[in-house]
Amino acid sequence: MAMIVITKNSVSDERIGEIVRYIENTGVQAHVSKGTDRTVIGIIGNAMPTLAEHLRSMQGVENVIKISKSYKLASRDFHPDDTIIDIKGVKIGGSNLVIMGGPCAVESPEQIDEIARLVKAAGGQVLRGGAFKPRTGPYSFQGVGVEGLIMMAEAGKKHGLLTITEVMTPEYVDICAEYADILQVGTRNMQNFDLLRKLGTIQTPVLLKRGFSSTYDEFLNAAEYILAGGNPNVMLCERGIRTFETYTRNTLDLSAIPVLQSLSHLPVISDPSHGTGRRELVEPMSKASVAAGANGLIIEMHTDPDNSMTGDGVQSLFPDQFAKLLKELEQLAPLVGKEFATAKAPADAFVEWIK
Amino acid sequence: MAMIVITKNSVSDERIGEIVRYIENTGVQAHVSKGTDRTVIGIIGNAMPTLAEHLRSMQGVENVIKISKSYKLASRDFHPDDTIIDIKGVKIGGSNLVIMGGPCAVESPEQIDEIARLVKAAGGQVLRGGAFKPRTGPYSFQGVGVEGLIMMAEAGKKHGLLTITEVMTPEYVDICAEYADILQVGTRNMQNFDLLRKLGTIQTPVLLKRGFSSTYDEFLNAAEYILAGGNPNVMLCERGIRTFETYTRNTLDLSAIPVLQSLSHLPVISDPSHGTGRRELVEPMSKASVAAGANGLIIEMHTDPDNSMTGDGVQSLFPDQFAKLLKELEQLAPLVGKEFATAKAPADAFVEWIK
Amino acid sequence: MAMIVITKNSVSDERIGEIVRYIENTGVQAHVSKGTDRTVIGIIGNAMPTLAEHLRSMQGVENVIKISKSYKLASRDFHPDDTIIDIKGVKIGGSNLVIMGGPCAVESPEQIDEIARLVKAAGGQVLRGGAFKPRTGPYSFQGVGVEGLIMMAEAGKKHGLLTITEVMTPEYVDICAEYADILQVGTRNMQNFDLLRKLGTIQTPVLLKRGFSSTYDEFLNAAEYILAGGNPNVMLCERGIRTFETYTRNTLDLSAIPVLQSLSHLPVISDPSHGTGRRELVEPMSKASVAAGANGLIIEMHTDPDNSMTGDGVQSLFPDQFAKLLKELEQLAPLVGKEFATAKAPADAFVEWIK
Amino acid sequence: MAMIVITKNSVSDERIGEIVRYIENTGVQAHVSKGTDRTVIGIIGNAMPTLAEHLRSMQGVENVIKISKSYKLASRDFHPDDTIIDIKGVKIGGSNLVIMGGPCAVESPEQIDEIARLVKAAGGQVLRGGAFKPRTGPYSFQGVGVEGLIMMAEAGKKHGLLTITEVMTPEYVDICAEYADILQVGTRNMQNFDLLRKLGTIQTPVLLKRGFSSTYDEFLNAAEYILAGGNPNVMLCERGIRTFETYTRNTLDLSAIPVLQSLSHLPVISDPSHGTGRRELVEPMSKASVAAGANGLIIEMHTDPDNSMTGDGVQSLFPDQFAKLLKELEQLAPLVGKEFATAKAPADAFVEWIK
């Protein structure tokens, strides 16, 4: 990793010499450029990332700037083509627009089967649903557990949908990977490094959600953990960040979509449901996500949001809203070079539901 | 303004009685509901907004929640229809999509004339350009002043474009209004209350930019200042907020578009140039803004961004990028119920520029 | 949990009736107060927390406000006296000021032994040191592992210090608890609910660090997880939050100290090392923390910060700075009602180090 | 201003040559260092600050880093000694601790006279009070205007206190300077550049509040505006920043105190009243501010906070709390090398008030 050291105002030549010797002792080269009041030392070669922190703590040093990125496998610099993840024929990445839909939590076989039918009918490719729920307070509903994984796998198989579910701890990775096609890492676990490392040891695709206060750089470094372990099948998911604005649950940062796509070759999915926390914003922000170039969307949909067990109904679409949105996205996608090409079931599925 | 008082745990009946008397002495009614450990006092009627703050400071009070909004004229509650501002036949608001383009700063008659020609040719309706520049350091270029207003007015007239310019202080409102069709209030002046009050005394339309750390509520209260003064012609402009992420200059908060449109009847314009601070993000975020329902865009464009006087070239589109973007937006707009209907000049305008 | 529902403007009486019936079907009472344009429904009794979310998603509902707190065991409402945790005679909480010091990471038996000696000599009571390091990139030093736990336990025993170390995953809780007196939950794990639950099943004291973007409410709910599991020995630690300011690594939020002490009975420790990320700020912010009422400090100290293995040397005090700071804190503590009462080793310990 | 240009991965030598020529055409020197995949170009000499922005927008450029600071007069680099502002014998800066106290707004001659008496009796040196109030909504109390300036000046003179008042617009600077000893620039006006420029033309000391979302760098650049105009008498005031935490009105950033004192020679004052927005936090955060090294405090105090006209009573101390706090600060100050040396009036002043 290349870096640049900027000295404080009027540091003595002796001190600069000491800093240079310190750098060169680590086995890399230092180039000194003297300015009128500050000196700049360029470090070229394969320096350890921690060298920057050490230098920063040395007397006479004002700042140290890392020039190369700390992630490599996630970077487009070394992998110019888009990663396209192929799961049982569904392609995620590149010009494909993938739609994932479903409830916050799996509640019963009937619930997940009915929702799967509606997701498929509307044109979705992936069924989402939580079996284990990360809840901010200990007294809330915590999910139905492994039973939920089985219910969702059956519903997915029956209706021809891939499935995605959240995994929260390393020891559950294997069982979740047995039942689901995609494993989701939640926003609070983006820097659960043991979990990331474990996910690097398998080949099941991972949808990694951005930490709600994580920078793009930290996000890509978290992806790097999984890639470095040997699993190349990683999708990035923007799901809203925490800001001073509390009207929306989070601030969906749509600039993240083109930024991450320029820094990285990995597919970028948008989550307008958690990103806004309000049902009425899911439709406009889904369209905006696609217009910004997203490779896919993950959307909460529920047949009875007022009675969902997690209370996340407030951000869930009704099935008819979900179906209408997908129809509209199908028209929008080609204008931004995306293909939205899944055979639809006949519209009666919804007629039935509406009854 | 209606509000609710929540008492602390186990407050005595006597103290509750005192709080109620305090409320009723201000001329409004108090309704007491006793819970197991807390008591809730509802205040109904036209209470002063400061009553909430006073109550909050009283012993035994845990929290006070204002139920009605503190703005009225800006609220859709009392003005259900969209405001449409008609400026010399250009309609802003409702289903119209207005495009404002131009340089950060007016630099010379030739520069602004050439840019005006290109904005018009691409299909824009409004020419933007700063004559007085708000600069964060005292040693930066501060704008060309009144001369710039005249140059821009002439360029606008010649090419059939409306003009918009920023006004920074109450004493410049009159001269700016003499030359420009729309006055812009910059993000750092959103709560410059003297300026807002002065703008309320005229009828020239105002584009009010959201403070870079202001909530929706504060934003609408700032608009209320202008409306309350008697000027109904206010547009709201989302231009990015400050967050922990520094890769982009600001975080463009596109949820603001549907949220502000639901809370208010005023048109909402998006500024992807300042909202991202990076040229390569202007195109995707312009499309995303339109897809999210924006009533218009304000975009920086420059014929020679590498040599712009403000250094804001980094976020300015080149004329051919601007023209290509507008063509693409024209296709996108109808999919979200917007009309983009301005006669275009022949494509040679750009052929010429590219030469 | 009591809550209040505020309806939208001009909702019909019928709809209000439906909302009330929905509430009462969950087994709690609803009190309706009609205002001029909105209606307020008070919910009294033991409602499920998710009722709020469900109501928020219902037509006609503008907002739902929870009145009771979602945490109980962590709340001072039900536990008015300060929790004082007694670990081998060292008392944490109440009027005691506890000082924890040591390196970011345990590196070798010699390193940790020497630092332990200096912490003790300066008047500290607890030795800190990481054996497993949470690192944001996969290519950084990840700690020396279980060996480090053993080295630290020995150094603590030899010099008469308690020990604290970070635990990152549920499966390591038991081994860490075997060797350390206090287990630390890092900022990125504050909402690692599986880890919190596991920590609730033991009695080893836990120092829970505030998530770098977590609110006080979320922080106390995370503590509640541990308390609800049966472990009453929890300390809260303010370690800086993420804001737009990047000059400091984090923004140390000292208001958190008196706020958390008023909301909760648990001891509050301040971490000025991570809270600022800069050595020169550790001294003033340590003093400010004590002046604000902190029950203790956790401070990084290293004998050779320029060569620390984690690169966190930039925020580590040198031993003589650490010793000088503790002397000054000893004078400051009584002015804010705190006792700083540990026998000191003779000053030669430092004379020796300085050699 | 010196700066460093970092190129993108694998930029051609030709392109690097073009960038170098562009730089050298502006009259400064460019030093090229080639790394394995990126090239670094150091720019030495007096480059225009906008050069950085231009370079950032050029093809092949990844990033541009400014090495020198954009402010000079505010920087300690060129002014190593503390600025001490002497106002009628009261010294602000260096080892002096100044206390400013008073109501949010001047309400009547009796109110301000009584509060002045109590501020003096408690040991304060400066009387604060607003005559013109910046209010976020147009329907709130806006202050009593010039009358208030006169009332406050009389109260100050009678009780031997300096006075400070907020000025909101350039045209009011002269009249405010006629009556008050110190002019305050509020947080929303920190970047009201016309106001700053006007304040640079006079010699009246200015207390510049940090914008609630402004970085240290922006804050010091705002101070630079006043200094560059010719007024050297500037104090910086930390008054809390906006973060995701809403329990406190703002997050008081106490690290700002030592940071600003290291970057600048100007005195740094802390405002715990606005910084927390809660009366019960004013005492601990005042002590923490002094412990962190503040050169002074500005504290709201009111004889009847429940009935204050602005509703800011919630953060105002009662006179006896104010007096008790000052007594305690007097003990604390010497521990951090500050002098708190104002003759006190006899304690009966408070006995009287309490009656």
Tab-separated table of C-alpha atoms in Angstrom, chain C:
chain	number	residue	atom	x	y	z
C	1	MET	CA	-46.203	-0.382	27.384
C	2	ALA	CA	-48.385	2.709	27.198
C	3	MET	CA	-48.600	4.628	23.935
C	4	ILE	CA	-50.436	7.435	22.179
C	5	VAL	CA	-51.926	7.380	18.690
C	6	ILE	CA	-52.315	10.640	16.800
C	7	THR	CA	-54.636	10.530	13.810
C	8	LYS	CA	-54.248	12.335	10.509
C	9	ASN	CA	-56.131	15.518	9.812
C	10	SER	CA	-59.921	14.979	9.461
C	11	VAL	CA	-60.161	11.222	9.869
C	12	SER	CA	-63.768	9.966	9.947
C	13	ASP	CA	-65.395	8.846	13.171
C	14	GLU	CA	-65.887	5.426	11.612
C	15	ARG	CA	-62.175	4.994	10.987
C	16	ILE	CA	-61.415	6.107	14.534
C	17	GLY	CA	-63.871	3.492	15.741
C	18	GLU	CA	-62.040	0.822	13.752
C	19	ILE	CA	-58.682	1.842	15.179
C	20	VAL	CA	-60.081	1.742	18.701
C	21	ARG	CA	-61.560	-1.725	18.135
C	22	TYR	CA	-58.222	-2.926	16.752
C	23	ILE	CA	-56.475	-1.683	19.894
C	24	GLU	CA	-59.010	-3.135	22.283
C	25	ASN	CA	-58.865	-6.521	20.548
C	26	THR	CA	-55.253	-6.778	21.729
C	27	GLY	CA	-56.513	-6.629	25.308
C	28	VAL	CA	-55.672	-3.044	26.283
C	29	GLN	CA	-57.791	0.041	26.808
C	30	ALA	CA	-58.091	3.019	24.459
C	31	HIS	CA	-59.058	6.569	25.552
C	32	VAL	CA	-60.178	8.910	22.778
C	33	SER	CA	-59.702	12.720	22.935
C	34	LYS	CA	-61.014	14.681	19.954
C	35	GLY	CA	-59.245	17.873	18.931
C	36	THR	CA	-60.216	20.431	16.312
C	37	ASP	CA	-58.545	18.614	13.450
C	38	ARG	CA	-56.853	15.575	14.916
C	39	THR	CA	-57.866	12.925	17.422
C	40	VAL	CA	-55.595	11.492	20.079
C	41	ILE	CA	-56.025	7.944	21.352
C	42	GLY	CA	-54.272	7.041	24.599
C	43	ILE	CA	-53.424	3.385	25.156
C	44	ILE	CA	-53.104	2.387	28.773
C	45	GLY	CA	-52.049	-0.989	30.044
C	46	ASN	CA	-49.516	-3.552	29.027
C	47	ALA	CA	-49.551	-3.273	25.233
C	48	MET	CA	-47.060	-5.257	23.140
C	49	PRO	CA	-44.303	-3.016	21.750
C	50	THR	CA	-45.182	-4.151	18.212
C	51	LEU	CA	-48.675	-2.692	18.601
C	52	ALA	CA	-47.065	0.694	17.964
C	53	GLU	CA	-45.646	-0.455	14.631
C	54	HIS	CA	-48.902	-2.014	13.568
C	55	LEU	CA	-50.861	1.083	14.413
C	56	ARG	CA	-48.347	3.239	12.567
C	57	SER	CA	-49.067	1.272	9.396
C	58	MET	CA	-52.849	1.712	9.631
C	59	GLN	CA	-54.784	4.106	7.458
C	60	GLY	CA	-55.668	7.333	9.199
C	61	VAL	CA	-52.797	7.154	11.691
C	62	GLU	CA	-50.273	9.995	11.591
C	63	ASN	CA	-47.954	8.926	14.397
C	64	VAL	CA	-47.686	6.626	17.413
C	65	ILE	CA	-45.623	7.604	20.433
C	66	LYS	CA	-44.435	5.070	22.974
C	67	ILE	CA	-44.663	6.524	26.452
C	68	SER	CA	-43.041	3.900	28.593
C	69	LYS	CA	-39.478	2.894	27.863
C	70	SER	CA	-38.858	-0.424	26.154
C	71	TYR	CA	-36.209	-1.380	28.718
C	72	LYS	CA	-37.080	-2.051	32.361
C	73	LEU	CA	-34.189	-3.747	34.169
C	74	ALA	CA	-31.741	-1.129	32.918
C	75	SER	CA	-34.011	1.750	33.920
C	76	ARG	CA	-33.547	3.835	37.048
C	77	ASP	CA	-37.343	4.064	37.268
C	78	PHE	CA	-37.460	0.601	38.798
C	79	HIS	CA	-34.004	0.564	40.409
C	80	PRO	CA	-33.373	3.992	41.945
C	81	ASP	CA	-30.018	3.167	43.580
C	82	ASP	CA	-26.710	3.050	41.706
C	83	THR	CA	-25.534	-0.427	40.802
C	84	ILE	CA	-22.131	-1.047	42.361
C	85	ILE	CA	-20.248	-4.008	40.919
C	86	ASP	CA	-17.732	-5.522	43.315
C	87	ILE	CA	-14.957	-7.486	41.599
C	88	LYS	CA	-12.440	-8.954	44.028
C	89	GLY	CA	-12.861	-5.911	46.223
C	90	VAL	CA	-12.642	-3.277	43.480
C	91	LYS	CA	-15.925	-1.409	43.446
C	92	ILE	CA	-17.259	-0.005	40.179
C	93	GLY	CA	-20.187	2.417	40.306
C	94	GLY	CA	-21.449	4.959	42.817
C	95	SER	CA	-18.781	7.328	44.074
C	96	ASN	CA	-15.833	5.144	43.006
C	97	LEU	CA	-13.638	6.198	40.107
C	98	VAL	CA	-12.078	3.179	38.417
C	99	ILE	CA	-9.139	3.452	35.997
C	100	MET	CA	-8.533	0.798	33.359
C	101	GLY	CA	-5.345	1.045	31.323
C	102	GLY	CA	-3.263	-0.963	28.942
C	103	PRO	CA	-2.399	-1.627	25.315
C	104	CYS	CA	-4.803	-2.023	22.433
C	105	ALA	CA	-3.521	-5.564	21.890
C	106	VAL	CA	-1.525	-8.035	23.956
C	107	GLU	CA	1.659	-8.628	21.971
C	108	SER	CA	4.034	-10.660	24.172
C	109	PRO	CA	4.404	-11.753	27.808
C	110	GLU	CA	7.122	-9.123	28.334
C	111	GLN	CA	5.046	-6.324	26.832
C	112	ILE	CA	1.943	-7.013	28.904
C	113	ASP	CA	3.921	-7.626	32.100
C	114	GLU	CA	5.771	-4.343	31.781
C	115	ILE	CA	2.603	-2.410	30.996
C	116	ALA	CA	0.782	-4.081	33.922
C	117	ARG	CA	3.545	-2.956	36.231
C	118	LEU	CA	3.201	0.623	34.997
C	119	VAL	CA	-0.603	0.670	35.194
C	120	LYS	CA	-0.410	-0.514	38.780
C	121	ALA	CA	2.344	1.920	39.669
C	122	ALA	CA	0.310	4.817	38.297
C	123	GLY	CA	-2.692	3.876	40.421
C	124	GLY	CA	-4.854	1.943	37.969
C	125	GLN	CA	-7.074	-0.953	39.046
C	126	VAL	CA	-7.756	-2.794	35.799
C	127	LEU	CA	-5.476	-3.975	32.971
C	128	ARG	CA	-6.953	-3.794	29.487
C	129	GLY	CA	-5.664	-5.657	26.435
C	130	GLY	CA	-7.086	-7.325	23.359
C	131	ALA	CA	-6.368	-10.957	22.483
C	132	PHE	CA	-8.750	-11.135	19.500
C	133	LYS	CA	-8.925	-7.921	17.481
C	134	PRO	CA	-11.914	-6.811	15.409
C	135	ARG	CA	-10.285	-5.328	12.316
C	136	THR	CA	-12.120	-3.513	9.547
C	137	GLY	CA	-9.999	-5.099	6.811
C	138	PRO	CA	-9.125	-8.796	6.465
C	139	TYR	CA	-5.419	-8.174	5.905
C	140	SER	CA	-4.688	-6.539	9.292
C	141	PHE	CA	-3.204	-8.089	12.450
C	142	GLN	CA	-6.006	-10.073	14.101
C	143	GLY	CA	-4.606	-10.565	17.602
C	144	VAL	CA	-2.616	-13.335	19.269
C	145	GLY	CA	-5.662	-15.326	20.431
C	146	VAL	CA	-6.013	-17.492	23.518
C	147	GLU	CA	-2.287	-17.171	24.251
C	148	GLY	CA	-2.935	-13.486	24.812
C	149	LEU	CA	-5.639	-14.233	27.374
C	150	ILE	CA	-3.193	-16.303	29.365
C	151	MET	CA	-0.403	-13.734	29.197
C	152	MET	CA	-2.750	-11.018	30.382
C	153	ALA	CA	-4.207	-13.107	33.209
C	154	GLU	CA	-0.702	-13.772	34.489
C	155	ALA	CA	0.346	-10.153	34.293
C	156	GLY	CA	-2.822	-9.096	36.111
C	157	LYS	CA	-2.326	-11.626	38.872
C	158	LYS	CA	1.340	-10.727	39.336
C	159	HIS	CA	0.700	-6.994	39.645
C	160	GLY	CA	-2.600	-7.104	41.511
C	161	LEU	CA	-4.810	-5.813	38.723
C	162	LEU	CA	-8.186	-6.937	37.434
C	163	THR	CA	-8.233	-7.661	33.696
C	164	ILE	CA	-10.633	-6.754	30.890
C	165	THR	CA	-10.618	-8.129	27.350
C	166	GLU	CA	-12.926	-7.976	24.351
C	167	VAL	CA	-15.083	-10.942	23.390
C	168	MET	CA	-16.394	-10.955	19.839
C	169	THR	CA	-18.481	-14.050	19.367
C	170	PRO	CA	-20.716	-16.228	21.610
C	171	GLU	CA	-18.485	-19.275	21.373
C	172	TYR	CA	-15.547	-17.411	22.891
C	173	VAL	CA	-17.461	-16.146	25.918
C	174	ASP	CA	-16.609	-19.100	28.139
C	175	ILE	CA	-12.886	-19.131	27.457
C	176	CYS	CA	-12.607	-15.364	27.837
C	177	ALA	CA	-14.555	-15.512	31.115
C	178	GLU	CA	-12.156	-18.151	32.374
C	179	TYR	CA	-9.193	-15.804	32.061
C	180	ALA	CA	-10.541	-12.252	32.367
C	181	ASP	CA	-12.396	-10.464	35.166
C	182	ILE	CA	-14.437	-8.225	32.861
C	183	LEU	CA	-15.621	-8.965	29.318
C	184	GLN	CA	-15.848	-6.094	26.891
C	185	VAL	CA	-18.391	-5.937	24.059
C	186	GLY	CA	-17.009	-3.741	21.288
C	187	THR	CA	-18.847	-0.939	19.548
C	188	ARG	CA	-19.501	-3.020	16.408
C	189	ASN	CA	-21.058	-5.781	18.507
C	190	MET	CA	-23.402	-3.684	20.631
C	191	GLN	CA	-26.281	-5.166	18.660
C	192	ASN	CA	-24.831	-8.652	18.161
C	193	PHE	CA	-27.824	-10.095	19.934
C	194	ASP	CA	-26.561	-13.662	20.103
C	195	LEU	CA	-23.477	-12.436	21.902
C	196	LEU	CA	-25.564	-10.345	24.296
C	197	ARG	CA	-27.826	-13.272	25.066
C	198	LYS	CA	-24.863	-15.520	25.792
C	199	LEU	CA	-23.414	-12.893	28.150
C	200	GLY	CA	-26.718	-12.866	29.997
C	201	THR	CA	-26.208	-16.495	30.965
C	202	ILE	CA	-23.025	-15.901	32.979
C	203	GLN	CA	-22.197	-13.679	35.951
C	204	THR	CA	-18.901	-12.211	34.748
C	205	PRO	CA	-19.159	-8.426	34.619
C	206	VAL	CA	-19.580	-6.963	31.130
C	207	LEU	CA	-18.421	-3.580	29.838
C	208	LEU	CA	-20.799	-2.813	26.978
C	209	LYS	CA	-19.523	-0.209	24.544
C	210	ARG	CA	-22.011	2.089	22.865
C	211	GLY	CA	-22.446	1.415	19.154
C	212	PHE	CA	-20.771	4.237	17.285
C	213	SER	CA	-24.116	5.228	15.804
C	214	SER	CA	-26.466	4.071	18.521
C	215	THR	CA	-28.862	6.222	20.475
C	216	TYR	CA	-29.073	6.165	24.253
C	217	ASP	CA	-32.309	4.216	23.927
C	218	GLU	CA	-30.752	1.528	21.731
C	219	PHE	CA	-27.769	1.374	24.072
C	220	LEU	CA	-29.958	0.739	27.102
C	221	ASN	CA	-31.979	-1.837	25.189
C	222	ALA	CA	-28.758	-3.670	24.373
C	223	ALA	CA	-27.864	-3.656	28.089
C	224	GLU	CA	-31.353	-4.965	28.769
C	225	TYR	CA	-30.577	-8.083	26.729
C	226	ILE	CA	-27.770	-8.983	29.133
C	227	LEU	CA	-29.728	-8.055	32.248
C	228	ALA	CA	-32.816	-9.931	31.076
C	229	GLY	CA	-30.694	-13.046	30.651
C	230	GLY	CA	-29.797	-12.956	34.330
C	231	ASN	CA	-26.451	-11.147	34.489
C	232	PRO	CA	-26.848	-7.935	36.539
C	233	ASN	CA	-23.189	-6.896	36.229
C	234	VAL	CA	-23.233	-4.500	33.302
C	235	MET	CA	-21.217	-1.292	32.811
C	236	LEU	CA	-22.013	1.146	30.008
C	237	CYS	CA	-19.137	2.685	28.082
C	238	GLU	CA	-19.293	5.892	25.994
C	239	ARG	CA	-16.562	5.639	23.341
C	240	GLY	CA	-17.446	8.263	20.776
C	241	ILE	CA	-20.034	8.426	18.047
C	242	ARG	CA	-19.763	8.912	14.320
C	243	THR	CA	-20.556	12.418	13.101
C	244	PHE	CA	-19.704	14.575	10.084
C	245	GLU	CA	-16.491	15.746	11.815
C	246	THR	CA	-13.541	13.603	10.738
C	247	TYR	CA	-10.663	15.445	12.423
C	248	THR	CA	-11.206	13.277	15.474
C	249	ARG	CA	-11.758	9.558	14.906
C	250	ASN	CA	-15.091	9.820	16.698
C	251	THR	CA	-16.982	12.547	18.554
C	252	LEU	CA	-16.820	11.714	22.262
C	253	ASP	CA	-20.330	12.471	23.524
C	254	LEU	CA	-19.784	13.432	27.139
C	255	SER	CA	-23.420	14.383	27.673
C	256	ALA	CA	-23.980	10.642	27.501
C	257	ILE	CA	-22.452	10.337	30.960
C	258	PRO	CA	-25.027	12.351	32.940
C	259	VAL	CA	-27.849	11.289	30.619
C	260	LEU	CA	-27.184	7.561	31.019
C	261	GLN	CA	-26.713	8.008	34.763
C	262	SER	CA	-30.128	9.642	34.985
C	263	LEU	CA	-31.899	7.054	32.820
C	264	SER	CA	-30.113	4.054	34.308
C	265	HIS	CA	-28.514	2.835	37.530
C	266	LEU	CA	-25.599	1.165	35.732
C	267	PRO	CA	-22.028	2.538	36.010
C	268	VAL	CA	-20.859	4.676	33.068
C	269	ILE	CA	-17.244	4.444	31.903
C	270	SER	CA	-15.646	6.819	29.359
C	271	ASP	CA	-13.125	5.815	26.692
C	272	PRO	CA	-11.248	8.956	25.620
C	273	SER	CA	-8.734	6.931	23.570
C	274	HIS	CA	-11.185	5.577	20.995
C	275	GLY	CA	-13.451	8.548	21.579
C	276	THR	CA	-10.888	10.903	20.063
C	277	GLY	CA	-8.322	8.692	18.308
C	278	ARG	CA	-5.590	11.214	19.116
C	279	ARG	CA	-3.082	10.979	21.918
C	280	GLU	CA	-2.997	14.722	22.606
C	281	LEU	CA	-6.745	14.750	23.321
C	282	VAL	CA	-6.747	11.898	25.823
C	283	GLU	CA	-5.644	14.051	28.741
C	284	PRO	CA	-8.179	16.890	28.381
C	285	MET	CA	-11.001	14.498	27.556
C	286	SER	CA	-10.161	12.233	30.503
C	287	LYS	CA	-10.440	15.210	32.815
C	288	ALA	CA	-13.640	16.330	31.119
C	289	SER	CA	-15.100	12.830	31.513
C	290	VAL	CA	-14.416	12.795	35.238
C	291	ALA	CA	-15.780	16.327	35.598
C	292	ALA	CA	-18.944	15.206	33.805
C	293	GLY	CA	-19.378	12.466	36.407
C	294	ALA	CA	-17.948	9.319	34.804
C	295	ASN	CA	-17.628	6.276	37.074
C	296	GLY	CA	-14.386	5.310	35.385
C	297	LEU	CA	-12.057	5.613	32.432
C	298	ILE	CA	-10.575	3.090	30.047
C	299	ILE	CA	-7.363	4.445	28.535
C	300	GLU	CA	-4.879	3.037	26.051
C	301	MET	CA	-1.264	3.101	27.221
C	302	HIS	CA	1.739	1.547	25.520
C	303	THR	CA	5.448	1.532	26.240
C	304	ASP	CA	6.291	1.742	22.539
C	305	PRO	CA	3.285	3.128	20.700
C	306	ASP	CA	5.226	3.766	17.467
C	307	ASN	CA	5.673	0.019	17.131
C	308	SER	CA	2.371	-1.303	18.467
C	309	MET	CA	1.099	-4.184	16.366
C	310	THR	CA	-2.365	-2.780	15.749
C	311	GLY	CA	-1.354	0.669	14.678
C	312	ASP	CA	-3.518	2.114	17.427
C	313	GLY	CA	-0.419	3.704	18.941
C	314	VAL	CA	-1.605	7.067	17.690
C	315	GLN	CA	-4.130	7.180	20.510
C	316	SER	CA	-2.023	5.487	23.210
C	317	LEU	CA	-0.484	7.487	26.031
C	318	PHE	CA	3.155	6.983	26.949
C	319	PRO	CA	3.529	5.584	30.504
C	320	ASP	CA	4.710	8.878	31.967
C	321	GLN	CA	1.740	10.716	30.451
C	322	PHE	CA	-0.557	8.067	31.909
C	323	ALA	CA	0.998	8.415	35.376
C	324	LYS	CA	0.848	12.207	35.292
C	325	LEU	CA	-2.784	12.125	34.179
C	326	LEU	CA	-3.765	9.802	37.026
C	327	LYS	CA	-2.134	12.089	39.565
C	328	GLU	CA	-4.145	15.008	38.213
C	329	LEU	CA	-7.378	13.033	38.145
C	330	GLU	CA	-6.831	12.119	41.769
C	331	GLN	CA	-7.058	15.816	42.617
C	332	LEU	CA	-10.016	16.433	40.354
C	333	ALA	CA	-12.171	13.501	41.490
C	334	PRO	CA	-13.162	14.795	44.963
C	335	LEU	CA	-14.456	18.037	43.428
C	336	VAL	CA	-17.175	16.014	41.710
C	337	GLY	CA	-17.830	13.651	44.608
C	338	LYS	CA	-15.700	10.786	43.402
C	339	GLU	CA	-13.120	8.792	45.306
C	340	PHE	CA	-9.893	7.784	43.686
C	341	ALA	CA	-8.287	5.625	46.288
C	342	THR	CA	-5.694	3.113	45.269
C	343	ALA	CA	-2.334	2.771	46.923
C	344	LYS	CA	0.407	3.804	44.547
C	345	ALA	CA	3.711	2.107	43.964
C	346	PRO	CA	6.743	4.311	44.471
C	347	ALA	CA	7.468	6.761	41.707
C	348	ASP	CA	10.634	4.851	40.760
C	349	ALA	CA	8.602	2.531	38.599
C	350	PHE	CA	8.449	5.361	36.123
C	351	VAL	CA	11.968	6.488	36.604
C	352	GLU	CA	12.867	2.982	35.558
C	353	TRP	CA	10.651	3.069	32.500
C	354	ILE	CA	11.938	6.406	31.378
C	355	LYS	CA	15.416	4.910	31.407
